[in-house]
Amino acid sequence: MDTTSTRAHDVVRTAPRALATEAVHAGRDDLARQGLHAPPIDLSTTYPSYDSRGEAARIDAFAATGAEPDGPPVYGRLGNPTVARFETALARLEGTEAAVAFASGMAALSAVLLVRGSMGLRHVVAVRPLYGCSDHLLTAGLLGSEVTWTDPAGVADALRPDTGLVLVESPANPTLAEVDLRAVAHACGSVPLLVDNTFATPVLQRPAEHGARLILHSATKYLGGHGDVLAGVVACDEEFAGRLRQVRFATGGVLHPLAGYLLLRGLSTLPVRVRAASATAAELVRRLAADPRVARVHYPRIGGAMVAFEVYGDPHEVIGAVRLITPAVSLGSVDTLIQHPASISHRIVDPDDRREAGVSDRLLRMSVGLEDVEDLWSDLDAALGQRPHRGAGNCATSHNEPAPAH
């Protein structure tokens, strides 16, 4: 059985395919001619080779450029055929030349920072809010980086000769604030723009179309979609992908083949899941915005399945009172999750920085799943507690300015 890497350039298509079609078929184009329907899982850590001279030449080529070795696999830390299928598929969905998968989203971000740092470009310009651990990684300088925090309008002025990266998250975790990606990409000039696209997924936006050179996903979330896989991935051009593969090989932040298989399977239903959950989220937003127990609702203009809202009462009591909704960190699963960012996902961020970025102590973040909207609202309604004896809610939905058309 041939389980060799399925790269984007291995398959020639005469016409572009819709996102929903690509989600189902990308990374699987070679299966039918192998007599297969489901992608195989290659769990090998090493592979036999009777041509040691040829293998040495392939390893030398990888060391020079980071390009995927031609021919059969060499070693699990260098690459894996099952993981390569997922990488091919994700690159197709994001509209990039390549993608490189890692053991987690933080491993993926760390690899990007290491690539730029190895070139003497350790300065990062970043826009808050970001995922709490991304914020901490930059602020603490754990990888030798130095960060300048700014708003989107200040990106150009914050650039320095040693700036290696501009980092934004849109919609942002957890406030769902949006950034005009095209405007920021223009402000970056020759400095690569990295967009964390975890919340939007390529179903709602494709940052490469707006000038981003790097697209980051915590694949643990919507790409996997079932709360059973931990992974990260960077979609990018082939040149940057080569450098990322070299860092992955050297540091060992590889993705397990079983995780690669689960992610490829998750991509096949990604458009259906995101659109269904987004429709439910929009209805919950409408009800929350009219509820007198809710002070403010945050929901992005591009839509999506993520909702954030601030309550008048104790947010910890809401967390403790849900019964259908799962009170847990993470997001993007088939079931609805709710958490208190100031206590969990953004606890590691300095409290003043957290509040300045809009992460209030009364903010709750909810990842809407695939349950029936009436069942979810019944659970939320009970968890929010008794309604006050006053008029309708005062909180029109907060949309974040501005998002480009998609």
XYZ file of C-alpha atoms in Angstrom:
406
model
C 0.000 0.000 0.000
C 1.383 3.388 -1.004
C 1.240 5.790 1.937
C 3.744 8.323 0.657
C 3.191 12.044 1.088
C 0.320 13.632 -0.862
C 1.518 17.127 -1.681
C -0.608 19.859 -3.196
C 1.405 19.782 -6.446
C 0.986 16.011 -6.855
C -2.558 16.400 -8.162
C -3.436 18.504 -11.189
C -6.999 19.821 -11.343
C -8.487 21.590 -14.319
C -10.953 23.743 -12.341
C -11.145 25.195 -8.838
C -13.350 23.437 -6.333
C -15.746 24.942 -3.797
C -14.654 25.015 -0.155
C -17.165 22.337 0.855
C -15.890 20.036 -1.880
C -12.259 20.753 -1.057
C -12.907 19.984 2.622
C -14.139 16.516 1.684
C -11.586 15.611 -0.992
C -8.328 17.501 -0.324
C -5.582 15.201 0.908
C -7.450 12.185 -0.433
C -7.031 12.654 -4.196
C -4.807 9.584 -4.564
C -6.971 7.121 -2.635
C -9.167 5.805 -5.440
C -6.253 4.792 -7.624
C -4.853 2.864 -4.664
C -8.155 1.034 -4.233
C -8.839 2.840 -0.949
C -11.747 4.866 0.358
C -10.628 5.897 3.854
C -7.144 7.398 4.294
C -4.637 4.950 5.821
C -2.922 5.662 9.135
C 0.856 5.249 8.985
C 2.107 4.764 12.550
C 5.709 3.966 11.660
C 8.400 5.908 13.465
C 11.128 4.792 11.068
C 11.345 3.377 7.556
C 13.757 0.862 5.944
C 16.219 2.078 3.332
C 18.823 -0.021 1.504
C 20.274 3.019 -0.261
C 22.190 4.833 2.457
C 23.954 7.096 -0.049
C 20.641 8.191 -1.497
C 19.179 8.702 1.959
C 22.163 10.853 2.940
C 21.583 13.034 -0.115
C 17.900 13.449 0.766
C 18.745 14.419 4.337
C 21.310 16.927 3.049
C 18.660 18.435 0.794
C 16.258 18.756 3.710
C 18.940 20.410 5.838
C 19.527 22.967 3.095
C 15.950 23.994 2.318
C 13.514 22.135 4.551
C 11.747 20.781 1.462
C 9.897 17.506 1.941
C 12.210 14.654 0.904
C 11.376 12.948 -2.363
C 10.668 9.241 -2.242
C 9.655 7.144 0.762
C 9.613 8.560 4.307
C 12.800 8.584 6.367
C 11.922 9.087 10.037
C 8.837 10.140 11.958
C 10.368 13.411 13.159
C 11.163 14.381 9.563
C 7.641 13.807 8.324
C 4.715 11.401 8.249
C 2.446 10.478 5.319
C -0.789 10.689 7.318
C 0.102 14.103 8.737
C 1.107 15.232 5.238
C -2.418 14.520 4.026
C -3.843 16.876 6.634
C -1.241 19.532 5.781
C -2.138 19.324 2.087
C -5.836 19.632 2.843
C -5.474 22.595 5.194
C -3.260 24.440 2.714
C -5.938 23.958 0.061
C -8.643 25.313 2.354
C -6.575 28.366 3.324
C -5.379 28.975 -0.232
C -1.661 28.720 0.536
C 1.171 26.743 -1.020
C 1.850 24.641 2.061
C 1.022 23.973 5.693
C 3.121 22.536 8.517
C 1.497 20.738 11.448
C 2.720 20.655 15.039
C 1.865 18.991 18.342
C -0.154 22.029 19.496
C -1.043 25.570 18.539
C 1.578 26.910 20.926
C 4.215 24.653 19.365
C 3.258 26.088 15.980
C 3.562 29.697 17.190
C 6.848 28.898 18.917
C 8.230 27.504 15.667
C 7.335 30.712 13.821
C 9.107 32.799 16.472
C 12.152 30.530 16.324
C 12.338 30.815 12.555
C 12.322 34.602 12.669
C 14.607 34.740 15.693
C 17.179 32.568 13.943
C 17.401 35.314 11.320
C 18.093 37.973 13.954
C 14.508 39.267 13.745
C 13.366 38.890 17.330
C 11.058 41.888 17.569
C 7.313 41.220 17.308
C 4.522 43.752 16.866
C 1.259 42.406 18.247
C -2.322 43.539 18.742
C -4.270 42.620 21.864
C -6.256 40.693 22.726
C -4.621 37.410 21.821
C -5.081 33.972 23.289
C -3.704 34.184 26.824
C -0.788 31.799 26.321
C 0.222 33.562 23.089
C 0.222 36.829 25.020
C 2.325 35.273 27.771
C 4.827 33.708 25.366
C 5.496 37.120 23.826
C 5.403 39.183 27.016
C 7.687 36.859 28.985
C 10.221 36.672 26.155
C 10.557 32.933 26.711
C 12.003 32.425 23.230
C 14.126 35.562 23.280
C 11.555 37.695 21.522
C 10.694 41.297 22.341
C 7.136 42.525 21.822
C 5.600 45.918 21.147
C 1.878 45.990 21.805
C -0.159 48.372 19.679
C -3.581 48.869 18.151
C -4.123 48.077 14.457
C -3.656 51.723 13.460
C -0.250 51.810 15.132
C 1.325 48.812 13.411
C 3.340 50.779 10.831
C 4.817 53.122 13.467
C 5.770 50.174 15.705
C 7.917 48.447 13.065
C 11.689 48.372 13.539
C 14.589 47.083 11.424
C 14.649 43.932 13.574
C 10.870 43.322 13.439
C 10.324 39.771 12.297
C 6.602 39.394 12.685
C 3.292 41.189 13.123
C 0.731 39.100 14.994
C -3.032 39.595 15.171
C -5.986 37.389 16.029
C -9.268 38.108 14.284
C -11.843 37.517 15.627
C -9.842 37.801 18.832
C -9.899 35.529 21.846
C -12.021 36.150 23.910
C -13.629 39.505 22.991
C -14.188 38.619 19.323
C -12.736 41.976 18.252
C -12.035 42.087 14.531
C -9.166 43.576 12.569
C -9.157 44.901 9.015
C -6.661 42.336 7.776
C -6.007 43.999 4.437
C -5.190 47.321 6.098
C -2.868 45.694 8.626
C -1.138 43.651 5.927
C -0.529 46.861 3.990
C 0.909 48.512 7.119
C 3.293 45.572 7.602
C 5.184 46.266 4.389
C 7.739 43.478 3.950
C 7.275 42.131 7.485
C 5.199 38.923 7.513
C 1.718 39.233 8.979
C 0.623 36.222 11.025
C -3.125 35.904 11.560
C -4.471 33.522 14.158
C -7.515 32.229 12.279
C -8.620 29.699 14.901
C -11.997 31.296 15.635
C -12.965 32.085 12.037
C -11.568 29.024 10.239
C -11.221 29.161 6.444
C -14.994 28.761 6.256
C -15.483 32.381 7.363
C -12.255 34.031 6.222
C -9.055 33.216 4.363
C -6.409 35.667 5.599
C -4.011 34.884 2.738
C -6.488 36.561 0.392
C -6.027 39.779 2.381
C -2.250 39.804 2.470
C -1.358 37.605 5.441
C 1.735 35.471 4.829
C 1.204 33.150 7.796
C -2.076 31.692 9.079
C -2.059 30.007 12.474
C -4.608 27.543 13.823
C -4.979 25.811 17.092
C -6.196 22.752 15.211
C -7.392 21.397 18.549
C -10.452 23.580 18.070
C -12.646 23.722 14.954
C -10.369 21.830 12.577
C -10.509 18.728 14.766
C -13.983 19.632 15.901
C -14.674 16.856 18.402
C -12.559 17.687 21.441
C -10.338 14.627 21.006
C -7.149 15.865 19.338
C -4.411 18.350 20.291
C -2.638 20.022 17.370
C -1.466 23.218 15.699
C -0.754 24.181 12.109
C 0.688 27.072 10.123
C -0.444 27.657 6.536
C 2.091 29.602 4.496
C 4.200 29.716 1.346
C 6.603 26.877 0.599
C 9.710 28.891 1.484
C 8.526 29.571 5.029
C 7.180 26.024 5.320
C 10.677 24.688 4.689
C 12.050 26.683 7.611
C 9.196 25.527 9.828
C 9.888 21.886 8.978
C 13.536 22.373 9.935
C 12.521 23.802 13.322
C 9.996 21.001 13.825
C 12.660 18.408 13.055
C 15.181 20.033 15.402
C 12.813 20.675 18.310
C 10.611 17.596 17.960
C 7.225 19.323 18.113
C 5.755 16.763 15.731
C 2.116 15.824 15.329
C 1.204 12.204 16.014
C -0.116 10.334 12.939
C -3.372 9.412 14.670
C -3.957 13.105 15.356
C -3.258 13.835 11.689
C -5.863 11.252 10.710
C -8.467 12.730 13.077
C -7.787 16.226 11.783
C -8.191 15.180 8.157
C -11.478 13.548 9.102
C -12.501 16.688 10.982
C -11.869 18.902 7.961
C -14.397 16.944 5.912
C -17.266 18.239 8.064
C -15.760 21.642 8.942
C -17.998 23.770 6.669
C -21.158 21.983 7.785
C -20.259 22.220 11.470
C -19.214 25.875 11.386
C -22.286 27.005 9.462
C -24.731 25.063 11.626
C -23.173 26.241 14.892
C -22.992 29.805 13.581
C -26.729 29.862 12.875
C -27.440 28.733 16.429
C -24.960 31.251 17.844
C -26.633 34.108 15.983
C -29.989 33.212 17.521
C -28.499 32.984 21.017
C -26.874 36.384 20.468
C -30.274 37.852 19.608
C -31.779 36.521 22.825
C -28.835 37.454 25.028
C -28.788 41.004 23.658
C -32.404 41.466 24.750
C -31.920 39.922 28.181
C -31.868 42.284 31.186
C -29.416 40.000 33.004
C -26.785 40.567 30.320
C -24.824 43.812 30.186
C -23.209 43.407 26.779
C -22.880 40.839 24.017
C -19.846 40.550 21.731
C -20.311 38.940 18.332
C -18.169 39.419 15.208
C -19.491 40.879 11.963
C -18.328 37.817 10.029
C -20.463 35.628 12.274
C -19.240 32.343 13.654
C -19.944 30.017 16.546
C -18.146 32.022 19.252
C -20.124 34.322 21.549
C -18.880 36.458 24.440
C -21.133 38.250 26.891
C -20.829 40.213 30.109
C -23.333 39.611 32.900
C -24.621 41.913 35.618
C -24.491 39.109 38.145
C -21.672 36.804 39.231
C -20.198 35.052 36.173
C -18.902 32.228 38.369
C -22.464 31.403 39.369
C -23.406 31.073 35.702
C -20.493 28.689 35.146
C -21.576 26.620 38.125
C -25.230 26.493 37.099
C -25.106 25.169 33.538
C -26.207 21.579 33.084
C -26.337 20.905 29.330
C -23.549 23.283 28.360
C -20.111 22.043 29.418
C -18.126 24.382 31.691
C -14.672 23.811 30.210
C -11.743 25.516 28.562
C -11.193 25.179 24.786
C -13.701 25.602 21.972
C -14.790 24.378 18.576
C -16.236 21.040 19.637
C -19.589 19.574 18.635
C -20.885 20.323 22.129
C -21.291 23.819 23.600
C -18.592 24.980 26.025
C -18.533 27.982 28.338
C -15.682 29.425 30.390
C -14.606 32.515 32.327
C -11.542 33.929 30.502
C -10.261 35.995 33.426
C -10.032 32.779 35.461
C -8.755 30.344 32.854
C -7.707 31.101 29.270
C -6.401 34.618 30.079
C -5.488 34.159 33.734
C -1.801 34.245 32.840
C -2.117 37.752 31.343
C -1.431 40.695 33.670
C -4.813 41.859 35.081
C -4.331 45.462 33.920
C -3.333 44.339 30.416
C -6.266 41.945 30.411
C -8.808 44.630 31.274
C -7.257 47.152 28.881
C -7.740 44.598 26.098
C -11.437 44.368 26.955
C -11.348 41.142 28.951
C -13.478 42.180 31.896
C -13.982 40.109 35.035
C -17.655 39.673 34.109
C -16.990 38.353 30.614
C -18.001 34.814 29.682
C -16.924 33.090 26.468
C -19.154 30.494 24.861
C -18.329 28.134 22.011
C -21.667 27.132 20.507
C -21.959 23.525 19.409
C -24.485 21.506 17.448
C -27.230 21.081 20.033
C -30.750 22.367 19.440
C -31.006 26.092 20.069
C -34.035 25.755 22.369
C -32.224 23.295 24.619
C -29.201 25.580 24.817
C -31.311 28.631 25.590
C -33.228 26.761 28.281
C -29.923 25.898 29.984
C -28.543 29.438 29.642
C -31.779 30.995 30.850
C -31.742 28.868 34.004
C -28.020 29.482 34.610
C -28.396 33.261 34.340
C -30.764 33.176 37.291
C -33.871 35.150 38.142
C -34.765 38.017 35.862
C -34.749 41.455 37.500
C -37.999 43.397 37.800
C -37.215 46.006 35.158
C -37.508 46.650 31.451
C -35.851 44.972 28.552
C -32.111 44.547 28.356
C -29.969 47.580 27.654
C -27.324 45.786 25.648
C -27.368 46.033 21.926
C -25.026 43.506 20.397
C -21.471 44.798 20.111
C -19.977 44.327 16.667
C -16.307 45.062 16.363
C -15.097 47.566 13.772
C -14.238 46.979 11.019
C -14.119 43.651 9.223
C -13.503 43.397 5.488
C -16.125 41.876 3.241
C -15.810 38.144 2.624
